[in-house]
Protein backbone atom coordinates (compact mmCIF):
# COMPACT_ATOMS: atom_id res chain seq x y z
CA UNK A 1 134.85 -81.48 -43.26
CA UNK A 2 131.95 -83.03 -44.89
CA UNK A 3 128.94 -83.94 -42.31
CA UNK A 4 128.84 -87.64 -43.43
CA UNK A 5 132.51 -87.87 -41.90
CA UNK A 6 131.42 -85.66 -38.65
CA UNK A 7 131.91 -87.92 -35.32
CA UNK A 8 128.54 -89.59 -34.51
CA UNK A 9 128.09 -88.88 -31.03
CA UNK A 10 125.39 -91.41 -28.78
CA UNK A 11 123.68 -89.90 -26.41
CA UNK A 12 122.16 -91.71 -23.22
CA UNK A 13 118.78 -90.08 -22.00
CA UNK A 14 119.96 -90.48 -18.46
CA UNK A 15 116.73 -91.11 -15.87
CA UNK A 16 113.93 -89.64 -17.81
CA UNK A 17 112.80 -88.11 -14.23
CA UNK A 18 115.48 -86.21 -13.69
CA UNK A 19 117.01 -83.65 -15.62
CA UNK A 20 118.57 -85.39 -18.81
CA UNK A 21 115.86 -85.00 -21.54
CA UNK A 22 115.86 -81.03 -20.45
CA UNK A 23 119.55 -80.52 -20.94
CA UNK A 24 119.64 -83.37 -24.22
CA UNK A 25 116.92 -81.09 -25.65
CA UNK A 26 118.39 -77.51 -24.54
CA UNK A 27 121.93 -78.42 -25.86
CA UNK A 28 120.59 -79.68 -29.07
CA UNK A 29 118.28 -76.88 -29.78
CA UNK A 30 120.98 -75.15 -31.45
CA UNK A 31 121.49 -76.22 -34.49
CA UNK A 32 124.69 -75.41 -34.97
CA UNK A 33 125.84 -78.71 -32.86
CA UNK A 34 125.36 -80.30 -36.66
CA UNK A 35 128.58 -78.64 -37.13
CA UNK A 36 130.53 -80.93 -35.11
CA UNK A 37 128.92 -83.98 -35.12
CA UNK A 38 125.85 -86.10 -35.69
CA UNK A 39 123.90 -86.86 -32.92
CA UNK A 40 122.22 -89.84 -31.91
CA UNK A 41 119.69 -89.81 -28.92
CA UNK A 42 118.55 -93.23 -27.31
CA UNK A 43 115.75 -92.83 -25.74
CA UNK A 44 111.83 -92.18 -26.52
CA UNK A 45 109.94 -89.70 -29.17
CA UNK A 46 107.37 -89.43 -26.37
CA UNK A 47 109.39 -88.33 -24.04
CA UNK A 48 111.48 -86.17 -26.30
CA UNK A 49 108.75 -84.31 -27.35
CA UNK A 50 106.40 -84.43 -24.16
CA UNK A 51 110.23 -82.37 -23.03
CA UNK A 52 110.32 -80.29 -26.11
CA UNK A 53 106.58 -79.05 -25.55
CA UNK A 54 107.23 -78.22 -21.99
CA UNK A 55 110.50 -76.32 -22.72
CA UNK A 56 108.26 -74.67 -25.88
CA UNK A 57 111.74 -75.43 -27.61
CA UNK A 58 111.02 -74.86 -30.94
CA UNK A 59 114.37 -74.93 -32.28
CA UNK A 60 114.56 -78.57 -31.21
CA UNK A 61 113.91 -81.18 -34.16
CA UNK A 62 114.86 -84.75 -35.00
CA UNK A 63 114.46 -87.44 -37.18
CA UNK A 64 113.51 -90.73 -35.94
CA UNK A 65 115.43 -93.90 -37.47
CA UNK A 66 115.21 -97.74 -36.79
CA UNK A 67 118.86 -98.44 -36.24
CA UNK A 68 122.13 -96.80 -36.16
CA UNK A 69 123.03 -97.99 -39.67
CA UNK A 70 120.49 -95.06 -40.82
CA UNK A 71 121.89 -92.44 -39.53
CA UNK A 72 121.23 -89.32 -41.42
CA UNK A 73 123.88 -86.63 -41.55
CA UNK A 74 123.25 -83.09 -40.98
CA UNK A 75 120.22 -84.13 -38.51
CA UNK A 76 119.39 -84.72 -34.76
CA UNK A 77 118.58 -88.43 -34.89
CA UNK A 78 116.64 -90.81 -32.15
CA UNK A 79 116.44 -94.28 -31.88
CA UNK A 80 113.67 -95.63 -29.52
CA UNK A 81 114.42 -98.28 -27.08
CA UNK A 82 111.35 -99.08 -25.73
CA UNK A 83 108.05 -99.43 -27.27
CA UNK A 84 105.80 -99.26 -23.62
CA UNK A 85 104.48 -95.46 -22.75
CA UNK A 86 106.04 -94.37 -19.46
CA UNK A 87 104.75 -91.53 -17.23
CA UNK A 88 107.42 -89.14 -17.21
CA UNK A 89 106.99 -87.90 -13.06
CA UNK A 90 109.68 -85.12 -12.97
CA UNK A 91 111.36 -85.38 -9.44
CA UNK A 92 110.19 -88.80 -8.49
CA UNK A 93 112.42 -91.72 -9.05
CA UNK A 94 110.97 -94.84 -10.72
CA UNK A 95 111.51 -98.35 -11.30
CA UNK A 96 110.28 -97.25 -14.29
CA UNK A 97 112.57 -94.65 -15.27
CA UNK A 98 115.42 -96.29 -13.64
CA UNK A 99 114.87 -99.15 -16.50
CA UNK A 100 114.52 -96.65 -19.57
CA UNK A 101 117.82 -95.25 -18.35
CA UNK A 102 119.35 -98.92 -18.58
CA UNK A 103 117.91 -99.27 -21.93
CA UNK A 104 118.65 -96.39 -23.21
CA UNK A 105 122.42 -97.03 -22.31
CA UNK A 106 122.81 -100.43 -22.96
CA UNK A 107 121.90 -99.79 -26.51
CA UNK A 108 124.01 -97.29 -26.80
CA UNK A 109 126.25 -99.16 -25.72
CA UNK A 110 126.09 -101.82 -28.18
CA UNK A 111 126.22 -99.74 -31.18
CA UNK A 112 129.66 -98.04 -29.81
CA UNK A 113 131.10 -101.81 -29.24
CA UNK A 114 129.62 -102.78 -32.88
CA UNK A 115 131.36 -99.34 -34.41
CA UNK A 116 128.54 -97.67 -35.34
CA UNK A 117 129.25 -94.85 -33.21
CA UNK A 118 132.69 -92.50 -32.67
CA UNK A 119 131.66 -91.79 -28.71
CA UNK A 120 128.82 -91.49 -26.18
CA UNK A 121 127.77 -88.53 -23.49
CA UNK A 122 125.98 -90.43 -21.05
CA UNK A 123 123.13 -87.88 -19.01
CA UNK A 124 122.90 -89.01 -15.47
CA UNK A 125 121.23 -91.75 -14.01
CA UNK A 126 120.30 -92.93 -10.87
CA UNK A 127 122.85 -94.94 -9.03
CA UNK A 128 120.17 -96.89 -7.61
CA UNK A 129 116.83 -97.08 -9.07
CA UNK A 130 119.26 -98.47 -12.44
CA UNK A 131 120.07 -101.86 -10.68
CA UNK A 132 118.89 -105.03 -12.13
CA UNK A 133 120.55 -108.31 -13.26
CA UNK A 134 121.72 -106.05 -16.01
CA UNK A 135 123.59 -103.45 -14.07
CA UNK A 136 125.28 -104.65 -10.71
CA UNK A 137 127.97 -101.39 -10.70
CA UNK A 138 128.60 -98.33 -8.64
CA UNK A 139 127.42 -96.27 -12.13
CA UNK A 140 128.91 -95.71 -15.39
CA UNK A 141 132.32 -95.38 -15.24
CA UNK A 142 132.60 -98.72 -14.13
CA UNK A 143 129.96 -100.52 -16.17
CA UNK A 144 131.74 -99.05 -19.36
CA UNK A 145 135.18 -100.69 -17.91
CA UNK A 146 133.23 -103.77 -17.64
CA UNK A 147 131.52 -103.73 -21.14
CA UNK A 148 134.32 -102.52 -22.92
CA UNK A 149 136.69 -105.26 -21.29
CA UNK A 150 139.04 -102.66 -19.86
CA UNK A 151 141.53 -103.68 -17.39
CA UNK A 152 141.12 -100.64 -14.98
CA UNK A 153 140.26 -97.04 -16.21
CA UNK A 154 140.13 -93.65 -14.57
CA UNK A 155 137.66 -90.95 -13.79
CA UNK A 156 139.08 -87.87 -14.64
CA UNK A 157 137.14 -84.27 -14.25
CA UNK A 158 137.83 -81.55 -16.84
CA UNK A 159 137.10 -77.79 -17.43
CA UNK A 160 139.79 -76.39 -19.91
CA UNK A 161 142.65 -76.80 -18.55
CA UNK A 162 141.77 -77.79 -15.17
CA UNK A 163 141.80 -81.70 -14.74
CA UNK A 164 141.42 -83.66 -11.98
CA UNK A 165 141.64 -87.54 -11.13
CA UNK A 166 140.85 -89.98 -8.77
CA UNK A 167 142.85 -93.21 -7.23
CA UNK A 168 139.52 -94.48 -6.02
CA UNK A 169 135.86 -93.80 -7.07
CA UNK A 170 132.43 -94.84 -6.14
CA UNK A 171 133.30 -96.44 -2.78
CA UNK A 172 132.81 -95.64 0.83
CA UNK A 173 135.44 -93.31 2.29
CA UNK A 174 135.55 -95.88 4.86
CA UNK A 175 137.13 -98.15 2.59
CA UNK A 176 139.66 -95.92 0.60
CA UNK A 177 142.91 -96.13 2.89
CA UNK A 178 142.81 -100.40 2.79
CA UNK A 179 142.20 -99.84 -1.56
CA UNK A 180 145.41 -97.86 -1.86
CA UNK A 181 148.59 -99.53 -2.95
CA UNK A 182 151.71 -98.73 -4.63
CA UNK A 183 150.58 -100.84 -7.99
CA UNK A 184 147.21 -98.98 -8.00
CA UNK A 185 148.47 -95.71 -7.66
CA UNK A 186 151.33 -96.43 -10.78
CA UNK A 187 148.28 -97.76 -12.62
CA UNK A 188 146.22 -94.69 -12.39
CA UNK A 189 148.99 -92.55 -12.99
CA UNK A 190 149.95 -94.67 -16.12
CA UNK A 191 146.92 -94.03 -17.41
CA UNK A 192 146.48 -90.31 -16.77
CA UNK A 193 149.63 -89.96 -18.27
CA UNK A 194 148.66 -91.77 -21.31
CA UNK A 195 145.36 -90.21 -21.64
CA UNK A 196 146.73 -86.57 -21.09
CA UNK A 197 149.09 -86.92 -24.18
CA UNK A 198 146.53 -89.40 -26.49
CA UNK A 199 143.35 -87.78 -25.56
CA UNK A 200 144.93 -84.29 -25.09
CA UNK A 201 147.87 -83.49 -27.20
CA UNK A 202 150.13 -82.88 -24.15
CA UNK A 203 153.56 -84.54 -24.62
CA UNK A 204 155.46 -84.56 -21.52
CA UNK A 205 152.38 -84.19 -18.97
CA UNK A 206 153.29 -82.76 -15.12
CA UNK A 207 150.93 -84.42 -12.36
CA UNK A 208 150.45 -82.85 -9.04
CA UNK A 209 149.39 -86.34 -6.80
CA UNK A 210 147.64 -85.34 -3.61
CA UNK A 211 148.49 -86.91 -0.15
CA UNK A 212 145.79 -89.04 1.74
CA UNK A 213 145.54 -87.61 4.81
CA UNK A 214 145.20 -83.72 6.12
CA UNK A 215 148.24 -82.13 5.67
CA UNK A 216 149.57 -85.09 3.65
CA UNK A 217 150.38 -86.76 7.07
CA UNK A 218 152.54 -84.23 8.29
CA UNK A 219 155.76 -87.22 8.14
CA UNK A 220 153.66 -89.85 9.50
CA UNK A 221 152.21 -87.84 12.39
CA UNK A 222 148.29 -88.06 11.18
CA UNK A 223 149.28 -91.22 9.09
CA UNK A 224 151.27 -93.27 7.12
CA UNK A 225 150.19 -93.43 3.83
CA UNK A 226 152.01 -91.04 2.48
CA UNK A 227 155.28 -92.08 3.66
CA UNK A 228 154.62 -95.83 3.28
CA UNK A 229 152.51 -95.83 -0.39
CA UNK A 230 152.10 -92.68 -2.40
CA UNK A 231 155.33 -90.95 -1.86
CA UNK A 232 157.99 -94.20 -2.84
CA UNK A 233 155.18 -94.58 -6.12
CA UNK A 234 155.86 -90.82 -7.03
CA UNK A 235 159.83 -91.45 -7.00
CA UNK A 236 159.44 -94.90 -8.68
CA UNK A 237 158.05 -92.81 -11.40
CA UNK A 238 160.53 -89.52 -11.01
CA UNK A 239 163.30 -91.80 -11.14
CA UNK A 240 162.32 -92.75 -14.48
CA UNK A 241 161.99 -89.76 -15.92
CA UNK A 242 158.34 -88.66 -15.99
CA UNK A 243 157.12 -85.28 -14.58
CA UNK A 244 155.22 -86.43 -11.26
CA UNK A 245 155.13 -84.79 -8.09
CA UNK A 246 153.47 -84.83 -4.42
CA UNK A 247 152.32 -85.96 -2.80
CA UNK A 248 150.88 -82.28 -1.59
CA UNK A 249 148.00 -81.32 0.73
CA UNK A 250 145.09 -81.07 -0.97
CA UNK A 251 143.80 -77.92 1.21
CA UNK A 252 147.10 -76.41 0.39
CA UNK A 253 147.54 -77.47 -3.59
CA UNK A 254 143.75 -76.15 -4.00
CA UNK A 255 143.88 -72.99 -1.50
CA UNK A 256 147.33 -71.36 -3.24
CA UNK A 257 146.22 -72.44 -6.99
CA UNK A 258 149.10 -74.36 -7.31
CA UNK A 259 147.07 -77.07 -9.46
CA UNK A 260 147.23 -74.43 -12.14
CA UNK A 261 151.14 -75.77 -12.10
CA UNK A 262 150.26 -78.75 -13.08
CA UNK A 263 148.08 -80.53 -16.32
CA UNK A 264 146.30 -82.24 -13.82
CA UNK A 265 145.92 -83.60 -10.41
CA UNK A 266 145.39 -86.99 -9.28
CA UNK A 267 143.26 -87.31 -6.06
CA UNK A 268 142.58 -90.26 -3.43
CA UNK A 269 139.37 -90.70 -3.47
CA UNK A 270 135.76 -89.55 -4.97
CA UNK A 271 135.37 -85.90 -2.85
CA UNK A 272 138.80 -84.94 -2.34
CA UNK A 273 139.02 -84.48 -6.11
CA UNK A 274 135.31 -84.06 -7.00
CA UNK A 275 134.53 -81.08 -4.30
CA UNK A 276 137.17 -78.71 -5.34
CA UNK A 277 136.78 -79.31 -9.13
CA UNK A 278 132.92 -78.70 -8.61
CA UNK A 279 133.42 -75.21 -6.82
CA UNK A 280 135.63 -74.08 -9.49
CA UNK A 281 134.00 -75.34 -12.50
CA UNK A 282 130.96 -76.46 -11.53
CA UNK A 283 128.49 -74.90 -15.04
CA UNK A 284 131.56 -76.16 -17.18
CA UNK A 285 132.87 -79.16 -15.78
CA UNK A 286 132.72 -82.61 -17.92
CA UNK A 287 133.74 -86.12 -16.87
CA UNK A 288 135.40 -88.14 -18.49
CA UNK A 289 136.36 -91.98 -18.70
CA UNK A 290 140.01 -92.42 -19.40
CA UNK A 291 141.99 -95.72 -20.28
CA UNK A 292 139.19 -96.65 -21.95
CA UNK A 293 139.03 -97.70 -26.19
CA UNK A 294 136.22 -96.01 -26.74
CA UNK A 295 135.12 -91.96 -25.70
CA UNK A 296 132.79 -91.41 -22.80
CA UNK A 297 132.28 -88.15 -21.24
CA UNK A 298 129.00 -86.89 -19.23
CA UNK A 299 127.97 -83.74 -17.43
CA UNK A 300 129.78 -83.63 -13.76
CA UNK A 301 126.43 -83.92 -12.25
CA UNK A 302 123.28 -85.87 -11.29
CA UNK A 303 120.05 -86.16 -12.05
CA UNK A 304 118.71 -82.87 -9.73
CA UNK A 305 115.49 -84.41 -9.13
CA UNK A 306 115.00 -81.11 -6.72
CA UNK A 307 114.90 -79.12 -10.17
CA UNK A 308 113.35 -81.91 -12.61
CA UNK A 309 110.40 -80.11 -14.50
CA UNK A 310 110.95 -76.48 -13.49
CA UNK A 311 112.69 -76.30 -16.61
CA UNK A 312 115.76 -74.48 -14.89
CA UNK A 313 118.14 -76.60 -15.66
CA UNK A 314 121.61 -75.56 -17.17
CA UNK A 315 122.99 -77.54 -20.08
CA UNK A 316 126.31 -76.02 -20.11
CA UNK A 317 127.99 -79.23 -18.51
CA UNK A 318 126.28 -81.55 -20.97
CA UNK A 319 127.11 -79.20 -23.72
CA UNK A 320 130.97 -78.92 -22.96
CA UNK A 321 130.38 -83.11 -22.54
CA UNK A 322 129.55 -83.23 -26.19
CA UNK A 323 132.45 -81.06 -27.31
CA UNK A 324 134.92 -82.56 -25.57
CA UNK A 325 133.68 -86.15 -26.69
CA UNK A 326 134.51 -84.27 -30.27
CA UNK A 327 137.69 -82.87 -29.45
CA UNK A 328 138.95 -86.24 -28.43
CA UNK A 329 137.42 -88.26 -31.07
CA UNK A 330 139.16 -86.07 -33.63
CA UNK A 331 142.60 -85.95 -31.57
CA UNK A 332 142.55 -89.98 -31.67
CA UNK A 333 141.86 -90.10 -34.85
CA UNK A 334 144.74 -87.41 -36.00
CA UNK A 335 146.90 -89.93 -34.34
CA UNK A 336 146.00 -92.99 -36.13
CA UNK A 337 146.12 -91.16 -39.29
CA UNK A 338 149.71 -92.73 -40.96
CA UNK A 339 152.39 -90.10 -42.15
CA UNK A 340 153.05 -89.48 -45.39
């Protein structure tokens, strides 16, 4: 395929304090990224390159353009979105840095809505130095639902052919057993479903859905849940035909491997999913916004201000972020492509 018809792929600096400018420019020092797509960095050439001479990453070149309607194929572009110099304090989080990460996504942001780009990899921010009047959300996932008018969407963790989902995402575990309903959990399960065949070629999708409580309430012994929500929302489903199951233990689903069973697991809540995922595919995991119209995916991790400017950071994540935004972007558009 011809590079001017390669996916153009927005990239998000993250907080410039943490570790996003080291893995944007370790994954893009190989050149052979051009392959797949075009990239796009929003962000700063000071920063860029105040990251590319500490890294000595000599591999690592750009061109800088003024919009996204200059684009130039077969090259590592950057758009600046901000004009102001900003100390780049590795490890330290900033007001500062927490507002280049805003602006730096919000204008990605806009060019995806406007169609100038085929997806975004988002590096990580900070879920709280990023608040303003601008961004009043838990963190990406559901800023991107907001922006891109979705009416719900789903955080979904993948690593080959490992996925897992959550019911319920950046909220206090507190506050997860009074979220859960029979209409949520049909919702997310709806849209796992569709993403799993859309976004990943798989037809008739099986989904493993994990039980609340330890031991998936052992019949209502350690709670109710089970018995009263998630269970009679698996059989509404089963009954018409689709290949869901559960709900299981999620000690038990994990411990035995059964997940490898299944195309992918939905969980409750943020670290019942997130914790097992992470200690299996921790280097190689990617996450990934489904039920949205547009492509999202960003490493499965944070901005590691305890490693910020020791230049130790491992790109693989953000690297298997970019891929899969490419792998999905082409799958999508395979399947708007009419028949002859």
């Amino acid at each position: 395929m011809d590079n001017r018809h390669k996916a153009k792929i927005g990239i998000s600096i993250g907080d410039t304090n943490g570790i996003g400018p080291e893995i944007i420019v370790k994954t893009l020092s190989d050149q052979r990224i051009l392959n797949f797509c075009t990239p796009v960095i929003y962000g700063s050439a000071a920063v860029m390159n105040q990251v590319r001479k500490a890294l000595s990453a000599e591999h690592f070149h750009y061109q800088q353009v003024g919009s996204a309607q200059e684009l130039i194929p077969k090259k590592i572009n950057l758009i600046n979105c901000w004009e102001e110099d900003i100390a780049v304090e590795p490890g330290t989080p900033k007001p500062e840095s927490g507002k280049a990460s805003l602006d730096s996504l919000l204008a990605a942001a806009r060019d995806l809505k406007a169609g100038l780009l085929d997806g975004l990899v988002t590096a990580p921010i900070d879920k709280d130095n990023i608040q303003s009047e601008e961004f009043k959300f838990p963190g990406h996932t559901e800023f991107l639902t907001s922006y891109f008018d979705a009416a719900d969407s789903l955080m979904l963790l993948v690593a080959d052919d490992l996925r897992v989902a959550t019911v319920t995402g950046h909220i206090p575990v507190k506050d997860v057993a009074s979220k859960l309903n029979f209409d949520l959990i049909i919702r997310k399960i709806t849209i796992l479903q569709e993403s799993l065949r859309r976004d990943f070629g798989i037809l008739k999708p099986r989904i493993a859905v994990l039980g609340l409580n330890p031991h998936a309430g052992e019949k209502g012994l350690l709670g109710t849940e089970e018995l009263e929500i998630i269970r009679p929302a698996v059989m509404h489903l089963k009954e018409k035909g689709h290949l869901v199951f559960g709900p299981y233990p999620a000690d038990g689903l994990f411990g035995m491997r059964m997940y490898k069973q299944f195309d992918a697991v939905l969980s409750m809540y943020h670290d019942q999913g997130l914790i097992p995922f992470k200690t299996l595919a921790m280097e190689t995991g990617v996450n990934y916004t489904a039920g949205l119209p547009i492509v999202r995916t960003s490493p499965d991790h944070g901005t590691a201000y305890d490693i910020a400017g020791k230049h130790t950071a491992d790109e693989t994540s953000f690297r298997e972020a970019l891929f899969l935004a490419c792998d999905i972007i082409k799958k999508r558009q395979t399947e708007q492509k009419p028949v002859l």
